[in-house]
Structures are given as structure tokens and as C-alpha cells.
CSV table of C-alpha atoms in Angstrom, one decimal:
chain,number,residue,atom,x,y,z
W,13,ILE,CA,0.0,0.0,0.0
W,14,ILE,CA,2.8,2.4,0.9
W,15,ILE,CA,4.5,1.7,-2.5
W,16,GLU,CA,1.2,2.1,-4.4
W,17,ASN,CA,0.5,5.4,-2.6
W,18,LYS,CA,4.0,6.8,-3.4
W,19,ILE,CA,3.6,5.9,-7.1
W,20,TYR,CA,0.1,7.5,-7.1
W,21,LEU,CA,1.3,10.7,-5.5
W,22,ASP,CA,4.3,10.8,-7.9
W,23,ILE,CA,1.9,10.6,-10.8
W,24,ILE,CA,-0.2,13.4,-9.4
W,25,SER,CA,2.7,15.7,-8.9
W,26,TYR,CA,4.0,15.0,-12.4
W,27,ILE,CA,0.6,15.7,-13.9
W,28,LEU,CA,0.3,19.0,-11.9
W,29,LYS,CA,3.4,20.3,-13.7
W,30,TYR,CA,1.6,20.1,-17.0
W,31,VAL,CA,-2.0,20.8,-15.9
W,32,HIS,CA,-2.3,24.0,-18.0
W,33,SER,CA,-1.1,22.3,-21.1
W,34,ILE,CA,-3.5,19.4,-20.5
W,35,GLN,CA,-6.5,21.7,-19.9
W,36,ASN,CA,-5.5,23.8,-23.0
W,37,ASN,CA,-5.4,20.7,-25.2
W,38,ALA,CA,-8.6,19.4,-23.7
W,39,SER,CA,-10.3,22.7,-24.6
W,40,ILE,CA,-9.0,22.6,-28.2
W,41,VAL,CA,-10.0,19.0,-28.7
W,42,GLY,CA,-13.5,19.8,-27.1
W,43,GLN,CA,-14.1,22.7,-29.5
W,44,PHE,CA,-12.9,20.6,-32.5
W,45,ASP,CA,-15.2,17.8,-31.4
W,46,LEU,CA,-18.1,20.2,-31.1
W,47,ILE,CA,-17.6,21.8,-34.5
W,48,ALA,CA,-17.0,18.4,-36.2
W,49,SER,CA,-20.1,16.9,-34.6
W,50,HIS,CA,-22.2,19.9,-35.8
W,51,SER,CA,-20.7,19.6,-39.3
W,52,LEU,CA,-21.4,15.9,-39.5
W,53,ALA,CA,-25.0,16.3,-38.4
W,54,ALA,CA,-25.5,19.1,-40.9
W,55,VAL,CA,-24.1,17.2,-43.8
W,56,ASN,CA,-25.9,13.9,-42.9
W,57,ASN,CA,-29.3,15.4,-42.2
W,58,ASN,CA,-29.4,18.2,-44.8
W,59,TYR,CA,-29.3,21.1,-42.4
W,60,LYS,CA,-29.0,24.7,-43.5
W,61,LYS,CA,-27.1,27.6,-42.1
W,62,PRO,CA,-29.4,30.0,-40.1
W,63,ILE,CA,-29.2,33.8,-40.4
W,64,ILE,CA,-29.1,35.1,-36.8
W,65,SER,CA,-29.7,38.8,-36.2
W,66,GLU,CA,-29.1,40.7,-33.0
W,67,LYS,CA,-31.0,43.7,-34.2
W,68,SER,CA,-34.1,42.2,-35.7
W,69,ASN,CA,-36.9,40.6,-33.7
W,70,LYS,CA,-38.2,38.6,-36.7
W,71,PHE,CA,-38.3,34.9,-36.6
W,72,LYS,CA,-38.9,33.1,-39.9
W,73,LEU,CA,-38.5,29.4,-40.9
W,74,LYS,CA,-39.2,27.8,-44.3
W,75,LYS,CA,-39.8,24.1,-44.7
W,76,SER,CA,-38.7,23.4,-41.1
W,77,ARG,CA,-38.5,19.9,-39.7
W,78,HIS,CA,-38.3,18.2,-36.3
W,79,PRO,CA,-34.8,16.9,-36.0
W,80,VAL,CA,-35.7,13.8,-34.0
W,81,VAL,CA,-39.2,12.9,-35.3
W,82,GLU,CA,-37.9,12.9,-38.9
W,83,LYS,CA,-35.3,10.2,-38.0
W,84,LEU,CA,-37.9,8.0,-36.3
W,85,LEU,CA,-40.3,7.8,-39.2
W,86,PRO,CA,-40.6,4.6,-41.3
W,87,LEU,CA,-38.6,4.6,-44.5
W,88,ASN,CA,-41.7,5.0,-46.7
W,89,GLU,CA,-42.8,8.2,-44.8
W,90,LYS,CA,-41.5,11.7,-45.2
W,91,PHE,CA,-41.7,14.4,-42.6
W,92,ILE,CA,-44.2,17.1,-43.7
W,93,THR,CA,-42.3,20.4,-43.5
W,94,ASN,CA,-43.7,23.6,-42.0
W,95,ASP,CA,-43.3,27.3,-42.3
W,96,ILE,CA,-43.6,29.9,-39.5
W,97,GLU,CA,-43.1,33.7,-39.3
W,98,LEU,CA,-43.2,35.6,-36.0
W,99,ASP,CA,-42.2,39.1,-35.0
W,100,ASN,CA,-43.0,41.3,-32.0
W,101,LYS,CA,-45.0,43.9,-34.0
W,102,ARG,CA,-47.3,42.2,-36.5
W,103,LYS,CA,-47.2,38.5,-35.7
W,104,GLN,CA,-46.5,38.1,-32.1
W,105,ILE,CA,-48.8,35.2,-31.0
W,106,ALA,CA,-49.7,32.2,-33.1
W,107,ILE,CA,-52.9,30.4,-32.0
W,108,ILE,CA,-52.6,26.9,-33.4
W,109,THR,CA,-55.6,24.6,-33.6
W,110,GLY,CA,-56.3,21.2,-35.2
W,111,PRO,CA,-57.4,17.7,-34.3
W,112,ASN,CA,-55.6,15.2,-32.0
W,113,MET,CA,-52.5,13.7,-33.5
W,114,ALA,CA,-52.4,16.4,-36.2
W,115,GLY,CA,-48.9,17.5,-35.2
W,116,LYS,CA,-49.5,20.6,-33.1
W,117,SER,CA,-47.1,19.5,-30.4
W,118,THR,CA,-44.5,18.3,-32.9
W,119,PHE,CA,-44.6,21.7,-34.6
W,120,LEU,CA,-44.2,23.6,-31.3
W,121,ARG,CA,-41.2,21.4,-30.2
W,122,GLN,CA,-39.5,21.7,-33.6
W,123,ILE,CA,-39.6,25.5,-33.4
W,124,GLY,CA,-38.0,25.3,-29.9
W,125,LEU,CA,-35.3,22.9,-31.0
W,126,ILE,CA,-34.4,24.8,-34.1
W,127,THR,CA,-34.1,28.0,-32.0
W,128,ILE,CA,-31.7,26.2,-29.6
W,129,LEU,CA,-29.7,24.6,-32.4
W,130,GLY,CA,-29.3,27.9,-34.2
W,131,GLN,CA,-28.1,29.7,-31.0
W,132,ILE,CA,-25.5,27.0,-30.0
W,133,GLY,CA,-23.8,27.3,-33.4
W,134,SER,CA,-25.4,24.4,-35.3
W,135,TYR,CA,-27.0,24.4,-38.7
W,136,VAL,CA,-30.8,23.7,-38.5
W,137,PRO,CA,-33.3,21.4,-40.1
W,138,ALA,CA,-35.0,23.9,-42.4
W,139,ASN,CA,-34.5,25.2,-46.0
W,140,GLU,CA,-34.3,28.7,-44.7
W,141,ALA,CA,-34.0,30.1,-41.2
W,142,HIS,CA,-33.9,33.7,-39.9
W,143,ILE,CA,-33.6,33.6,-36.2
W,144,SER,CA,-33.6,36.6,-33.8
W,145,ILE,CA,-31.6,36.3,-30.5
W,146,VAL,CA,-33.7,34.6,-27.8
W,147,ASP,CA,-32.8,35.4,-24.2
W,148,GLN,CA,-35.0,32.6,-22.7
W,149,LEU,CA,-37.1,29.8,-24.1
W,150,PHE,CA,-40.1,29.1,-22.0
W,151,THR,CA,-42.3,26.0,-22.3
W,152,ARG,CA,-45.6,24.9,-20.8
W,153,VAL,CA,-46.0,21.5,-22.3
W,154,GLY,CA,-47.7,18.2,-21.2
W,155,ALA,CA,-49.7,17.2,-18.2
W,156,SER,CA,-47.7,16.3,-15.1
W,157,ASP,CA,-48.3,16.5,-11.4
W,158,ASN,CA,-46.2,16.5,-8.2
W,159,LEU,CA,-48.7,14.7,-5.9
W,160,ALA,CA,-46.0,13.8,-3.4
W,161,GLY,CA,-45.3,17.5,-3.0
W,162,GLY,CA,-49.0,18.3,-2.7
W,163,GLU,CA,-49.2,19.7,-6.2
W,164,SER,CA,-52.0,18.6,-8.6
W,165,THR,CA,-51.7,18.7,-12.4
W,166,PHE,CA,-53.5,22.0,-12.4
W,167,LEU,CA,-51.2,23.5,-9.7
W,168,VAL,CA,-48.1,22.5,-11.6
W,169,GLU,CA,-49.5,24.0,-14.7
W,170,MET,CA,-50.3,27.3,-13.0
W,171,HIS,CA,-46.8,27.4,-11.3
W,172,GLU,CA,-45.1,27.0,-14.7
W,173,THR,CA,-47.4,29.5,-16.3
W,174,ALA,CA,-46.8,32.1,-13.5
W,175,ASN,CA,-43.1,31.6,-14.0
W,176,ILE,CA,-43.4,32.5,-17.7
W,177,LEU,CA,-45.6,35.5,-17.1
W,178,ASN,CA,-43.2,36.8,-14.4
W,179,ASN,CA,-39.9,36.3,-16.2
W,180,ALA,CA,-40.5,36.6,-20.0
W,181,THR,CA,-39.2,39.6,-21.9
W,182,PRO,CA,-39.7,40.9,-25.5
W,183,ARG,CA,-36.7,38.8,-26.4
W,184,SER,CA,-38.1,35.5,-25.2
W,185,LEU,CA,-39.8,32.7,-27.1
W,186,ILE,CA,-42.8,31.2,-25.4
W,187,ILE,CA,-44.2,27.7,-26.2
W,188,LEU,CA,-47.6,26.9,-24.7
W,189,ASP,CA,-49.3,23.5,-25.3
W,190,GLU,CA,-52.8,23.2,-24.1
W,191,ILE,CA,-53.0,25.6,-21.2
W,192,GLY,CA,-56.0,25.1,-18.9
W,193,ARG,CA,-56.5,21.4,-19.4
W,194,GLY,CA,-55.9,20.6,-15.8
W,195,THR,CA,-59.3,22.1,-14.8
W,196,SER,CA,-62.9,22.4,-16.0
W,197,THR,CA,-63.6,23.5,-19.6
W,198,TYR,CA,-64.9,27.0,-18.9
W,199,ASP,CA,-62.2,27.7,-16.2
W,200,GLY,CA,-59.5,26.4,-18.6
W,201,LEU,CA,-60.8,28.5,-21.5
W,202,SER,CA,-61.0,31.6,-19.3
W,203,LEU,CA,-57.4,31.1,-18.2
W,204,ALA,CA,-56.1,30.5,-21.7
W,205,TRP,CA,-58.0,33.5,-23.0
W,206,ALA,CA,-56.6,35.8,-20.2
W,207,ILE,CA,-53.1,34.5,-20.5
W,208,THR,CA,-53.1,35.2,-24.3
W,209,GLU,CA,-54.4,38.7,-23.8
W,210,TYR,CA,-51.8,39.4,-21.1
W,211,LEU,CA,-48.9,38.2,-23.3
W,212,HIS,CA,-50.2,40.4,-26.0
W,213,ASN,CA,-51.1,43.6,-24.1
W,214,ASN,CA,-48.3,43.7,-21.5
W,215,ILE,CA,-45.5,45.8,-23.0
W,216,LYS,CA,-43.0,44.4,-20.5
W,217,ILE,CA,-43.4,40.9,-22.1
W,218,LYS,CA,-44.7,41.2,-25.7
W,219,ALA,CA,-42.8,37.9,-26.4
W,220,LYS,CA,-43.1,35.9,-29.5
W,221,SER,CA,-45.5,33.0,-28.6
W,222,LEU,CA,-46.8,29.8,-30.0
W,223,PHE,CA,-50.0,28.6,-28.4
W,224,ALA,CA,-51.5,25.2,-29.4
W,225,THR,CA,-55.0,24.7,-28.1
W,226,HIS,CA,-58.2,22.6,-28.4
W,227,TYR,CA,-60.3,25.6,-27.3
W,228,HIS,CA,-61.5,26.7,-30.7
W,229,GLU,CA,-63.2,29.7,-29.1
W,230,LEU,CA,-59.7,31.2,-28.9
W,231,ILE,CA,-59.5,31.8,-32.6
W,232,ALA,CA,-61.8,34.8,-32.0
W,233,LEU,CA,-58.8,36.4,-30.2
W,234,ALA,CA,-57.1,37.0,-33.6
W,235,GLU,CA,-59.9,39.4,-34.5
W,236,ASP,CA,-59.5,41.4,-31.2
W,237,LEU,CA,-55.7,41.3,-30.8
W,238,PRO,CA,-53.8,43.0,-33.7
W,239,GLN,CA,-50.6,41.0,-33.2
W,240,ALA,CA,-52.3,37.6,-32.8
W,241,PHE,CA,-53.0,35.3,-35.8
W,242,ASN,CA,-54.5,31.8,-36.3
W,243,LEU,CA,-52.8,28.7,-37.7
W,244,ASN,CA,-54.7,25.5,-38.3
W,245,VAL,CA,-53.2,22.1,-39.0
W,246,ALA,CA,-54.6,20.6,-42.2
W,247,VAL,CA,-55.1,16.8,-42.1
W,248,ASP,CA,-55.2,14.7,-45.2
W,249,GLU,CA,-56.3,11.1,-44.8
């Protein structure tokens, strides 16, 4: 044991002499690995270079795809591409409706993933991408509870929504999937309606938002709110 300890401590002291060189090499190799991985993914998956603007608040994608879902489809199926255009002045909030399994949640997630990919320096799964700088990406997706902590599905949903409303800025991107489903239909509809109006009218937030919902009554908001617009998922059987 004494001999082993001596050898071990000798190795440590030897390494410590060269620790800066080792860390420097590790950093270089890490950066190279990152760039090479992004390059390989871009070439293999037909990704395109996004145009990222610090000055503009416009967000525009043409023929965008979900980077994971497109790889999981059977060989005889192609991912149906989607376009989106958002900005803080004319097209701030997209209200997205459509039947179950139409692809609303997939669409929301792919916008979020493309935003993250673009900002970490990767090419993105789209034919064309103009991405504004996003300071925070907020999501309220899925139905989950924390019953062990005394929090129902509805309470978790409201905590997450409150966090978004308290912390979002005009530079943020907000993804909302079925707000208000943790409670009764009319209460849920009222909440979804009020949250959408608040995101639209509060100048401290005014964040670009995507809101998928089964509450078809919400499409009337696009007539009342100048910066809101409707999107509907077309289904072809």
C-alpha cells in the first residue's frame, strides 16, 4: 500500500506540472469535437445555415422539420415540412388549432429545438431560417403532477405559467401547449384567454409566442388582438 501510494502521489505531482497544457489541449479538442459533430450532423441530415440577427426581432422558418421525429419515421414516410413567421410587432402570437395527432405539439417542439440549435452554433433542419436572438425559451408542455409534494396537475400547470408571465421579456420565445386542461372546460378556457391577452397587451413581455389549443373559441382572439393570428393544422387522410 505504501509503495502504491508513493507511485500514485508521484503521478499526481508529475501531472500537476503540465496541468495548464492538459487543460488547454482538452479545450481545443473539445471545441474541435463540437464543430466536427455539428458539421457531420448538418451534412448527414441536410441542415442549412441559419441567419441570426441581434438587431431584428423577426423569426422566420421555411420548410422546417423536427430533427428527432424525422429520423424515427418509417422509410416510406417523409416528414411534412412547416413554415412559420413571427415578430414582435405584427405576428407576435400564433394560436394553433387542429385535431388530436395532427402534429401541433411536434410543430411547437421543432420551433423550440431549431431555436436552440441555431443559437449554439449548429445548422438547422430547415430550408431557410432567420432567427432573432432569444434570451430565454419558456415552455408549458404536457400534463404532469407532483402529488408527493401536494401539487396537482393544475397547480403544476399554474406554477409553470406564472413563472413564464413573471420572467419573460420581449426577447423571449414562449411555447404553450394546451394551457388550462388541468381544470374544467370553462375555467381552462378563461385562463387560456386571459393569459393570451396578457402576453399580447403587457409591453414588458410582448414575447413571440406559439399557443396550441383545443379551445376553438380562442381563434376569435385573432380578431380582437392586432398581433395575434391563427394557424390550423390541415389533415389529409
